[in-house]
């Protein structure tokens, strides 16, 4: 079967660098045969995440040439390893879970074998190929209202946003409404966090360095307002916009000085749920944060139980993932360049179709 991989000619031991760019190629690899507890999924669409770009720059650990790329994928079950699974699942559209080794523990992965799909030696499986074999705890049925591209956009970013927003951020799914700030709108996780929080009935605000992305979040996602984090007084702008109220939760993908900035507009005991470090690999936490009882929490990915809860929420609320760009398999390099250059507002999807488009 065909698979999209980092080329075997790539020297992945080269010093990591944003300027490094390992070549990718489409190769033939062995088609998986489902075991007795597995189904075989014919992949229809995949989606990119920043980790895929980082892998091509040797900025992600354990990169392994020849292993299918991508953690996000959806498709149709075509076979199974047992008659009972075959009868239950063949012909159904499913979404592949983006990781393995984390079943249900709310604190952290259950085992030391936790790994994310796509392009690494830790788990030499990815969705960037024609077929993927999955056990019962590695896929869920696709909500009927989602297109193939929308479904492919959901797994990793949706799960990361779900855990950061509801599990670690402790936003209630059913009231009362809270004030939420989501930093760095435009990226997949931030967009999903905004979509989920709005659908759960909360008052959502965003930050970005792009007026276009802030306006897009207001118009397309239903957030109440946005702030340009390049403005030195943006924390004061947040406080003014709240009109005497304060932020309850910050869902953050930047790190760095978010805790010191948030002091100005967060209530005592506020939660900062941090899933990334685009602004810096450390978070400054001062005595002022201690005295305000500010709770800074780390959040990455999520369990299969959270994945099922997230997809159930998407189904019941008829949530539509935001697909920014869609490309054919032949144009996968163009998809990578859009992600590398942060041109997207939402997710970037690669399908098995012939034509590419901007949605």
mmCIF file of C-alpha atoms in Angstrom:
data_model
loop_
_atom_site.group_PDB
_atom_site.id
_atom_site.type_symbol
_atom_site.label_atom_id
_atom_site.label_comp_id
_atom_site.label_asym_id
_atom_site.label_seq_id
_atom_site.Cartn_x
_atom_site.Cartn_y
_atom_site.Cartn_z
ATOM 1 C CA UNK A 1 0.000 0.000 0.000
ATOM 2 C CA UNK A 2 1.033 3.636 -0.430
ATOM 3 C CA UNK A 3 2.340 5.650 2.538
ATOM 4 C CA UNK A 4 3.561 9.230 3.060
ATOM 5 C CA UNK A 5 6.865 9.158 4.935
ATOM 6 C CA UNK A 6 9.978 11.157 5.671
ATOM 7 C CA UNK A 7 12.397 9.986 3.005
ATOM 8 C CA UNK A 8 14.897 7.291 3.907
ATOM 9 C CA UNK A 9 17.550 9.632 2.497
ATOM 10 C CA UNK A 10 16.878 12.166 5.284
ATOM 11 C CA UNK A 11 19.575 12.538 7.939
ATOM 12 C CA UNK A 12 17.322 12.822 10.989
ATOM 13 C CA UNK A 13 20.366 13.053 13.275
ATOM 14 C CA UNK A 14 21.138 16.496 11.852
ATOM 15 C CA UNK A 15 21.056 19.257 14.463
ATOM 16 C CA UNK A 16 17.409 20.362 14.915
ATOM 17 C CA UNK A 17 16.594 23.655 13.264
ATOM 18 C CA UNK A 18 13.528 25.563 12.024
ATOM 19 C CA UNK A 19 15.483 25.964 8.762
ATOM 20 C CA UNK A 20 15.912 22.207 8.363
ATOM 21 C CA UNK A 21 13.409 20.538 6.040
ATOM 22 C CA UNK A 22 13.599 16.749 5.616
ATOM 23 C CA UNK A 23 12.185 15.556 2.277
ATOM 24 C CA UNK A 24 9.025 13.460 2.201
ATOM 25 C CA UNK A 25 7.968 10.865 -0.339
ATOM 26 C CA UNK A 26 5.248 8.341 -1.108
ATOM 27 C CA UNK A 27 6.475 4.755 -0.888
ATOM 28 C CA UNK A 28 5.023 1.243 -0.909
ATOM 29 C CA UNK A 29 4.815 -0.547 2.447
ATOM 30 C CA UNK A 30 3.159 -3.762 3.547
ATOM 31 C CA UNK A 31 -0.615 -3.617 4.003
ATOM 32 C CA UNK A 32 -1.586 -4.581 7.587
ATOM 33 C CA UNK A 33 -3.565 -7.749 8.242
ATOM 34 C CA UNK A 34 -6.054 -7.261 11.111
ATOM 35 C CA UNK A 35 -5.581 -9.448 14.174
ATOM 36 C CA UNK A 36 -8.560 -11.110 15.850
ATOM 37 C CA UNK A 37 -9.275 -7.988 17.946
ATOM 38 C CA UNK A 38 -8.682 -5.464 15.139
ATOM 39 C CA UNK A 39 -10.498 -3.845 12.239
ATOM 40 C CA UNK A 40 -8.924 -2.613 9.015
ATOM 41 C CA UNK A 41 -9.657 1.017 8.150
ATOM 42 C CA UNK A 42 -9.259 2.316 4.601
ATOM 43 C CA UNK A 43 -8.116 5.908 5.148
ATOM 44 C CA UNK A 44 -10.068 8.605 3.285
ATOM 45 C CA UNK A 45 -8.538 11.776 4.745
ATOM 46 C CA UNK A 46 -5.798 12.885 7.153
ATOM 47 C CA UNK A 47 -4.962 16.194 8.822
ATOM 48 C CA UNK A 48 -1.701 17.922 9.709
ATOM 49 C CA UNK A 49 -0.512 19.038 13.124
ATOM 50 C CA UNK A 50 2.510 21.130 14.116
ATOM 51 C CA UNK A 51 4.303 17.963 15.216
ATOM 52 C CA UNK A 52 4.397 16.875 11.548
ATOM 53 C CA UNK A 53 6.259 20.072 10.648
ATOM 54 C CA UNK A 54 8.519 19.673 13.702
ATOM 55 C CA UNK A 55 9.360 16.125 12.558
ATOM 56 C CA UNK A 56 10.687 17.473 9.263
ATOM 57 C CA UNK A 57 12.877 19.897 11.215
ATOM 58 C CA UNK A 58 14.164 17.234 13.671
ATOM 59 C CA UNK A 59 12.478 19.241 16.427
ATOM 60 C CA UNK A 60 10.292 16.269 17.429
ATOM 61 C CA UNK A 61 11.812 13.322 19.316
ATOM 62 C CA UNK A 62 12.288 9.913 17.758
ATOM 63 C CA UNK A 63 11.698 10.808 14.098
ATOM 64 C CA UNK A 64 12.016 7.684 11.943
ATOM 65 C CA UNK A 65 12.166 7.758 8.130
ATOM 66 C CA UNK A 66 9.939 5.257 6.356
ATOM 67 C CA UNK A 67 7.167 5.337 9.000
ATOM 68 C CA UNK A 68 3.776 6.728 7.846
ATOM 69 C CA UNK A 69 3.290 10.332 8.947
ATOM 70 C CA UNK A 70 0.257 11.955 10.614
ATOM 71 C CA UNK A 71 -1.786 11.257 13.748
ATOM 72 C CA UNK A 72 -5.172 12.403 12.401
ATOM 73 C CA UNK A 73 -7.225 10.227 10.107
ATOM 74 C CA UNK A 74 -10.639 8.834 9.260
ATOM 75 C CA UNK A 75 -11.950 6.227 6.872
ATOM 76 C CA UNK A 76 -14.194 3.223 6.350
ATOM 77 C CA UNK A 77 -13.825 -0.232 7.912
ATOM 78 C CA UNK A 78 -13.233 -2.752 5.123
ATOM 79 C CA UNK A 79 -12.280 -5.879 7.076
ATOM 80 C CA UNK A 80 -11.837 -7.279 10.585
ATOM 81 C CA UNK A 81 -9.979 -10.073 12.306
ATOM 82 C CA UNK A 82 -13.080 -11.830 13.628
ATOM 83 C CA UNK A 83 -16.567 -12.503 12.321
ATOM 84 C CA UNK A 84 -18.190 -10.564 15.183
ATOM 85 C CA UNK A 85 -16.115 -7.423 14.537
ATOM 86 C CA UNK A 86 -16.636 -7.797 10.802
ATOM 87 C CA UNK A 87 -20.406 -7.943 11.238
ATOM 88 C CA UNK A 88 -20.419 -4.958 13.632
ATOM 89 C CA UNK A 89 -18.082 -2.578 11.810
ATOM 90 C CA UNK A 90 -17.505 -3.343 8.120
ATOM 91 C CA UNK A 91 -18.878 -0.527 5.978
ATOM 92 C CA UNK A 92 -18.974 2.034 8.804
ATOM 93 C CA UNK A 93 -17.139 5.372 8.779
ATOM 94 C CA UNK A 94 -14.785 5.723 11.743
ATOM 95 C CA UNK A 95 -12.305 8.203 13.230
ATOM 96 C CA UNK A 96 -8.918 6.841 14.280
ATOM 97 C CA UNK A 97 -7.705 7.776 17.778
ATOM 98 C CA UNK A 98 -4.453 9.783 17.495
ATOM 99 C CA UNK A 99 -2.480 7.946 20.196
ATOM 100 C CA UNK A 100 -1.975 4.636 21.966
ATOM 101 C CA UNK A 101 -1.335 3.708 25.612
ATOM 102 C CA UNK A 102 -3.715 6.055 27.458
ATOM 103 C CA UNK A 103 -7.086 4.513 28.190
ATOM 104 C CA UNK A 104 -8.899 6.408 30.931
ATOM 105 C CA UNK A 105 -6.760 7.887 33.746
ATOM 106 C CA UNK A 106 -7.702 11.573 34.087
ATOM 107 C CA UNK A 107 -4.309 12.502 35.565
ATOM 108 C CA UNK A 108 -1.899 11.229 32.910
ATOM 109 C CA UNK A 109 -1.254 8.249 30.600
ATOM 110 C CA UNK A 110 -1.939 4.884 32.200
ATOM 111 C CA UNK A 111 1.302 3.340 30.969
ATOM 112 C CA UNK A 112 4.829 4.305 30.025
ATOM 113 C CA UNK A 113 4.051 3.158 26.479
ATOM 114 C CA UNK A 114 1.965 6.203 25.581
ATOM 115 C CA UNK A 115 2.807 7.504 22.111
ATOM 116 C CA UNK A 116 1.243 9.569 19.353
ATOM 117 C CA UNK A 117 0.776 8.173 15.867
ATOM 118 C CA UNK A 118 2.904 9.326 12.980
ATOM 119 C CA UNK A 119 6.510 9.166 11.890
ATOM 120 C CA UNK A 120 8.380 8.093 15.028
ATOM 121 C CA UNK A 121 10.183 5.058 16.405
ATOM 122 C CA UNK A 122 8.100 5.232 19.607
ATOM 123 C CA UNK A 123 5.044 4.068 17.644
ATOM 124 C CA UNK A 124 5.820 3.135 14.026
ATOM 125 C CA UNK A 125 2.224 3.632 12.886
ATOM 126 C CA UNK A 126 0.637 6.647 11.216
ATOM 127 C CA UNK A 127 -2.545 7.531 9.370
ATOM 128 C CA UNK A 128 -0.706 8.747 6.263
ATOM 129 C CA UNK A 129 -1.213 5.492 4.381
ATOM 130 C CA UNK A 130 -3.994 3.591 2.635
ATOM 131 C CA UNK A 131 -4.905 1.263 5.519
ATOM 132 C CA UNK A 132 -4.558 1.260 9.318
ATOM 133 C CA UNK A 133 -5.372 -1.619 11.683
ATOM 134 C CA UNK A 134 -7.077 -0.605 14.960
ATOM 135 C CA UNK A 135 -8.351 -2.362 18.078
ATOM 136 C CA UNK A 136 -11.692 -1.456 19.692
ATOM 137 C CA UNK A 137 -9.924 1.155 21.839
ATOM 138 C CA UNK A 138 -8.285 2.879 18.885
ATOM 139 C CA UNK A 139 -11.242 4.221 16.903
ATOM 140 C CA UNK A 140 -14.796 5.539 17.272
ATOM 141 C CA UNK A 141 -17.723 5.711 14.883
ATOM 142 C CA UNK A 142 -17.822 8.935 12.895
ATOM 143 C CA UNK A 143 -20.765 11.288 13.594
ATOM 144 C CA UNK A 144 -23.061 11.261 10.564
ATOM 145 C CA UNK A 145 -23.106 15.059 10.165
ATOM 146 C CA UNK A 146 -19.349 15.287 9.532
ATOM 147 C CA UNK A 147 -17.785 15.167 6.081
ATOM 148 C CA UNK A 148 -14.640 13.083 5.635
ATOM 149 C CA UNK A 149 -12.474 16.222 5.816
ATOM 150 C CA UNK A 150 -14.214 17.512 8.953
ATOM 151 C CA UNK A 151 -13.851 14.132 10.643
ATOM 152 C CA UNK A 152 -10.154 13.898 9.767
ATOM 153 C CA UNK A 153 -9.627 17.366 11.256
ATOM 154 C CA UNK A 154 -10.944 16.327 14.652
ATOM 155 C CA UNK A 155 -8.675 13.825 16.493
ATOM 156 C CA UNK A 156 -5.437 15.300 17.873
ATOM 157 C CA UNK A 157 -6.322 18.993 18.031
ATOM 158 C CA UNK A 158 -9.867 18.265 19.167
ATOM 159 C CA UNK A 159 -8.714 15.918 21.919
ATOM 160 C CA UNK A 160 -5.983 18.309 23.092
ATOM 161 C CA UNK A 161 -8.488 21.170 23.202
ATOM 162 C CA UNK A 162 -11.072 19.037 25.010
ATOM 163 C CA UNK A 163 -8.709 18.030 27.811
ATOM 164 C CA UNK A 164 -7.216 21.520 28.182
ATOM 165 C CA UNK A 165 -10.647 23.168 28.252
ATOM 166 C CA UNK A 166 -12.837 20.787 30.219
ATOM 167 C CA UNK A 167 -10.670 18.268 32.114
ATOM 168 C CA UNK A 168 -7.806 20.553 33.172
ATOM 169 C CA UNK A 169 -9.577 23.896 32.677
ATOM 170 C CA UNK A 170 -12.626 22.577 34.564
ATOM 171 C CA UNK A 171 -15.135 24.462 32.433
ATOM 172 C CA UNK A 172 -18.588 23.012 33.092
ATOM 173 C CA UNK A 173 -20.325 21.318 30.172
ATOM 174 C CA UNK A 174 -23.713 22.457 31.408
ATOM 175 C CA UNK A 175 -23.491 25.902 33.015
ATOM 176 C CA UNK A 176 -22.982 28.159 34.778
ATOM 177 C CA UNK A 177 -21.338 30.297 32.092
ATOM 178 C CA UNK A 178 -17.694 31.264 32.680
ATOM 179 C CA UNK A 179 -15.358 33.822 31.120
ATOM 180 C CA UNK A 180 -12.658 32.111 29.054
ATOM 181 C CA UNK A 181 -9.596 33.467 27.244
ATOM 182 C CA UNK A 182 -8.066 31.319 24.500
ATOM 183 C CA UNK A 183 -4.645 32.432 23.295
ATOM 184 C CA UNK A 184 -3.270 32.145 19.765
ATOM 185 C CA UNK A 185 -6.498 31.723 17.820
ATOM 186 C CA UNK A 186 -5.979 30.315 14.335
ATOM 187 C CA UNK A 187 -4.172 27.111 15.225
ATOM 188 C CA UNK A 188 -6.170 23.892 15.362
ATOM 189 C CA UNK A 189 -6.214 23.428 19.149
ATOM 190 C CA UNK A 190 -7.167 27.037 19.888
ATOM 191 C CA UNK A 191 -9.946 26.965 17.287
ATOM 192 C CA UNK A 192 -11.380 23.749 18.729
ATOM 193 C CA UNK A 193 -11.147 25.124 22.281
ATOM 194 C CA UNK A 194 -13.123 28.185 21.182
ATOM 195 C CA UNK A 195 -15.719 26.103 19.331
ATOM 196 C CA UNK A 196 -16.207 23.726 22.270
ATOM 197 C CA UNK A 197 -16.404 26.496 24.889
ATOM 198 C CA UNK A 198 -18.917 28.499 22.826
ATOM 199 C CA UNK A 199 -21.091 25.407 22.298
ATOM 200 C CA UNK A 200 -20.945 24.741 26.059
ATOM 201 C CA UNK A 201 -22.403 28.201 26.696
ATOM 202 C CA UNK A 202 -19.369 30.132 27.924
ATOM 203 C CA UNK A 203 -18.238 33.695 27.163
ATOM 204 C CA UNK A 204 -15.134 33.263 25.037
ATOM 205 C CA UNK A 205 -12.413 35.769 24.142
ATOM 206 C CA UNK A 206 -9.270 35.180 22.075
ATOM 207 C CA UNK A 207 -5.818 36.596 21.346
ATOM 208 C CA UNK A 208 -3.813 36.696 18.132
ATOM 209 C CA UNK A 209 -1.271 38.892 16.365
ATOM 210 C CA UNK A 210 -3.598 38.910 13.342
ATOM 211 C CA UNK A 211 -6.650 41.168 13.111
ATOM 212 C CA UNK A 212 -7.953 38.885 10.358
ATOM 213 C CA UNK A 213 -7.853 35.874 12.673
ATOM 214 C CA UNK A 214 -9.508 37.774 15.529
ATOM 215 C CA UNK A 215 -12.263 38.969 13.193
ATOM 216 C CA UNK A 216 -12.625 35.422 11.870
ATOM 217 C CA UNK A 217 -13.053 34.058 15.391
ATOM 218 C CA UNK A 218 -15.777 36.602 16.138
ATOM 219 C CA UNK A 219 -17.606 36.063 12.853
ATOM 220 C CA UNK A 220 -17.140 32.307 12.366
ATOM 221 C CA UNK A 221 -16.739 30.872 15.862
ATOM 222 C CA UNK A 222 -19.024 33.110 17.910
ATOM 223 C CA UNK A 223 -16.453 34.458 20.376
ATOM 224 C CA UNK A 224 -17.242 37.759 22.082
ATOM 225 C CA UNK A 225 -14.015 39.615 21.362
ATOM 226 C CA UNK A 226 -10.297 39.450 20.707
ATOM 227 C CA UNK A 227 -7.021 41.165 21.533
ATOM 228 C CA UNK A 228 -3.750 41.602 19.662
ATOM 229 C CA UNK A 229 -1.029 40.237 21.936
ATOM 230 C CA UNK A 230 1.519 42.437 20.163
ATOM 231 C CA UNK A 231 -0.103 45.422 21.905
ATOM 232 C CA UNK A 232 1.765 46.067 25.154
ATOM 233 C CA UNK A 233 -1.467 46.931 26.948
ATOM 234 C CA UNK A 234 -3.470 43.906 25.793
ATOM 235 C CA UNK A 235 -4.017 42.657 29.380
ATOM 236 C CA UNK A 236 -5.553 46.043 30.201
ATOM 237 C CA UNK A 237 -7.735 45.734 27.098
ATOM 238 C CA UNK A 238 -9.013 42.374 28.353
ATOM 239 C CA UNK A 239 -9.859 43.814 31.761
ATOM 240 C CA UNK A 240 -11.692 46.751 30.181
ATOM 241 C CA UNK A 241 -13.676 44.495 27.830
ATOM 242 C CA UNK A 242 -14.940 42.429 30.766
ATOM 243 C CA UNK A 243 -16.508 45.526 32.323
ATOM 244 C CA UNK A 244 -15.785 44.666 35.932
ATOM 245 C CA UNK A 245 -15.909 40.879 35.542
ATOM 246 C CA UNK A 246 -12.774 38.709 35.485
ATOM 247 C CA UNK A 247 -11.517 35.683 33.567
ATOM 248 C CA UNK A 248 -12.150 32.300 35.121
ATOM 249 C CA UNK A 249 -10.025 30.191 32.781
ATOM 250 C CA UNK A 250 -7.215 30.774 30.287
ATOM 251 C CA UNK A 251 -6.581 28.036 27.706
ATOM 252 C CA UNK A 252 -3.043 28.756 26.570
ATOM 253 C CA UNK A 253 -0.716 27.460 23.885
ATOM 254 C CA UNK A 254 2.024 30.060 24.331
ATOM 255 C CA UNK A 255 3.632 29.634 27.761
ATOM 256 C CA UNK A 256 6.323 32.224 28.662
ATOM 257 C CA UNK A 257 4.783 35.159 30.582
ATOM 258 C CA UNK A 258 1.095 34.226 30.323
ATOM 259 C CA UNK A 259 0.734 33.783 34.104
ATOM 260 C CA UNK A 260 2.194 37.216 34.896
ATOM 261 C CA UNK A 261 0.091 38.893 32.196
ATOM 262 C CA UNK A 262 -3.079 37.100 33.322
ATOM 263 C CA UNK A 263 -2.800 38.512 36.863
ATOM 264 C CA UNK A 264 -4.374 41.719 35.549
ATOM 265 C CA UNK A 265 -7.593 40.149 34.292
ATOM 266 C CA UNK A 266 -8.079 36.821 36.109
ATOM 267 C CA UNK A 267 -10.094 36.235 39.250
ATOM 268 C CA UNK A 268 -8.380 34.823 42.353
ATOM 269 C CA UNK A 269 -8.095 31.070 41.945
ATOM 270 C CA UNK A 270 -8.264 31.224 38.147
ATOM 271 C CA UNK A 271 -6.966 28.289 36.118
ATOM 272 C CA UNK A 272 -4.411 28.604 33.331
ATOM 273 C CA UNK A 273 -4.498 25.391 31.299
ATOM 274 C CA UNK A 274 -1.339 25.342 29.181
ATOM 275 C CA UNK A 275 -0.923 22.868 26.316
ATOM 276 C CA UNK A 276 1.933 24.506 24.365
ATOM 277 C CA UNK A 277 4.936 26.808 24.363
ATOM 278 C CA UNK A 278 4.933 28.816 21.140
ATOM 279 C CA UNK A 279 6.160 31.918 23.021
ATOM 280 C CA UNK A 280 8.749 30.141 25.157
ATOM 281 C CA UNK A 281 9.585 26.814 26.862
ATOM 282 C CA UNK A 282 9.186 28.184 30.403
ATOM 283 C CA UNK A 283 6.267 29.747 32.277
ATOM 284 C CA UNK A 284 7.061 32.556 34.701
ATOM 285 C CA UNK A 285 5.210 32.008 37.987
ATOM 286 C CA UNK A 286 5.733 34.775 40.529
ATOM 287 C CA UNK A 287 4.690 35.314 44.145
ATOM 288 C CA UNK A 288 1.833 37.480 42.873
ATOM 289 C CA UNK A 289 0.447 34.371 41.177
ATOM 290 C CA UNK A 290 0.846 32.425 44.411
ATOM 291 C CA UNK A 291 -0.977 35.091 46.412
ATOM 292 C CA UNK A 292 -3.810 35.146 43.888
ATOM 293 C CA UNK A 293 -4.104 31.335 44.139
ATOM 294 C CA UNK A 294 -3.603 31.082 40.382
ATOM 295 C CA UNK A 295 -3.470 27.469 39.253
ATOM 296 C CA UNK A 296 -1.205 26.789 36.255
ATOM 297 C CA UNK A 297 -1.798 23.308 34.835
ATOM 298 C CA UNK A 298 -0.043 21.377 32.109
ATOM 299 C CA UNK A 299 -2.193 19.580 29.563
ATOM 300 C CA UNK A 300 -1.203 17.452 26.583
ATOM 301 C CA UNK A 301 -3.328 15.225 24.362
ATOM 302 C CA UNK A 302 -5.868 13.122 26.288
ATOM 303 C CA UNK A 303 -7.104 9.614 27.041
ATOM 304 C CA UNK A 304 -9.264 7.387 24.850
ATOM 305 C CA UNK A 305 -12.097 7.962 27.337
ATOM 306 C CA UNK A 306 -11.766 11.724 26.777
ATOM 307 C CA UNK A 307 -11.589 11.116 23.029
ATOM 308 C CA UNK A 308 -14.936 9.304 23.148
ATOM 309 C CA UNK A 309 -16.447 12.077 25.294
ATOM 310 C CA UNK A 310 -15.199 14.687 22.833
ATOM 311 C CA UNK A 311 -16.667 12.926 19.792
ATOM 312 C CA UNK A 312 -19.950 12.395 21.665
ATOM 313 C CA UNK A 313 -20.083 16.163 22.366
ATOM 314 C CA UNK A 314 -19.362 16.905 18.696
ATOM 315 C CA UNK A 315 -22.176 14.559 17.703
ATOM 316 C CA UNK A 316 -24.783 15.812 20.190
ATOM 317 C CA UNK A 317 -24.037 19.517 19.545
ATOM 318 C CA UNK A 318 -23.556 18.988 15.787
ATOM 319 C CA UNK A 319 -20.173 20.716 16.025
ATOM 320 C CA UNK A 320 -18.500 21.318 12.648
ATOM 321 C CA UNK A 321 -14.685 21.366 12.737
ATOM 322 C CA UNK A 322 -13.222 24.316 10.857
ATOM 323 C CA UNK A 323 -11.229 23.168 7.817
ATOM 324 C CA UNK A 324 -8.984 25.931 6.533
ATOM 325 C CA UNK A 325 -7.295 24.242 3.567
ATOM 326 C CA UNK A 326 -7.856 20.957 1.753
ATOM 327 C CA UNK A 327 -5.289 19.289 -0.507
ATOM 328 C CA UNK A 328 -5.028 16.120 -2.561
ATOM 329 C CA UNK A 329 -2.394 13.502 -1.838
ATOM 330 C CA UNK A 330 -0.300 14.820 -4.729
ATOM 331 C CA UNK A 331 -0.164 18.255 -3.075
ATOM 332 C CA UNK A 332 0.845 17.143 0.412
ATOM 333 C CA UNK A 333 4.000 19.298 0.246
ATOM 334 C CA UNK A 334 1.817 22.387 -0.234
ATOM 335 C CA UNK A 335 -0.134 21.380 2.879
ATOM 336 C CA UNK A 336 3.095 21.259 4.884
ATOM 337 C CA UNK A 337 4.128 24.715 3.697
ATOM 338 C CA UNK A 338 0.794 26.228 4.744
ATOM 339 C CA UNK A 339 1.258 24.726 8.216
ATOM 340 C CA UNK A 340 4.916 25.752 8.452
ATOM 341 C CA UNK A 341 4.097 29.343 7.516
ATOM 342 C CA UNK A 342 1.010 29.559 9.805
ATOM 343 C CA UNK A 343 -1.310 30.539 6.961
ATOM 344 C CA UNK A 344 -4.245 28.521 8.271
ATOM 345 C CA UNK A 345 -7.313 29.391 10.307
ATOM 346 C CA UNK A 346 -8.448 25.962 11.397
ATOM 347 C CA UNK A 347 -7.196 22.581 10.211
ATOM 348 C CA UNK A 348 -5.276 21.531 7.102
ATOM 349 C CA UNK A 349 -6.608 18.333 5.528
ATOM 350 C CA UNK A 350 -5.159 16.000 2.900
ATOM 351 C CA UNK A 351 -7.630 13.732 1.089
ATOM 352 C CA UNK A 352 -7.313 10.920 -1.423
ATOM 353 C CA UNK A 353 -9.151 13.000 -4.050
ATOM 354 C CA UNK A 354 -7.694 14.569 -7.199
ATOM 355 C CA UNK A 355 -8.341 18.287 -6.625
ATOM 356 C CA UNK A 356 -7.100 20.710 -3.954
ATOM 357 C CA UNK A 357 -8.982 23.748 -2.675
ATOM 358 C CA UNK A 358 -9.206 26.482 -0.070
ATOM 359 C CA UNK A 359 -12.419 25.997 1.916
#
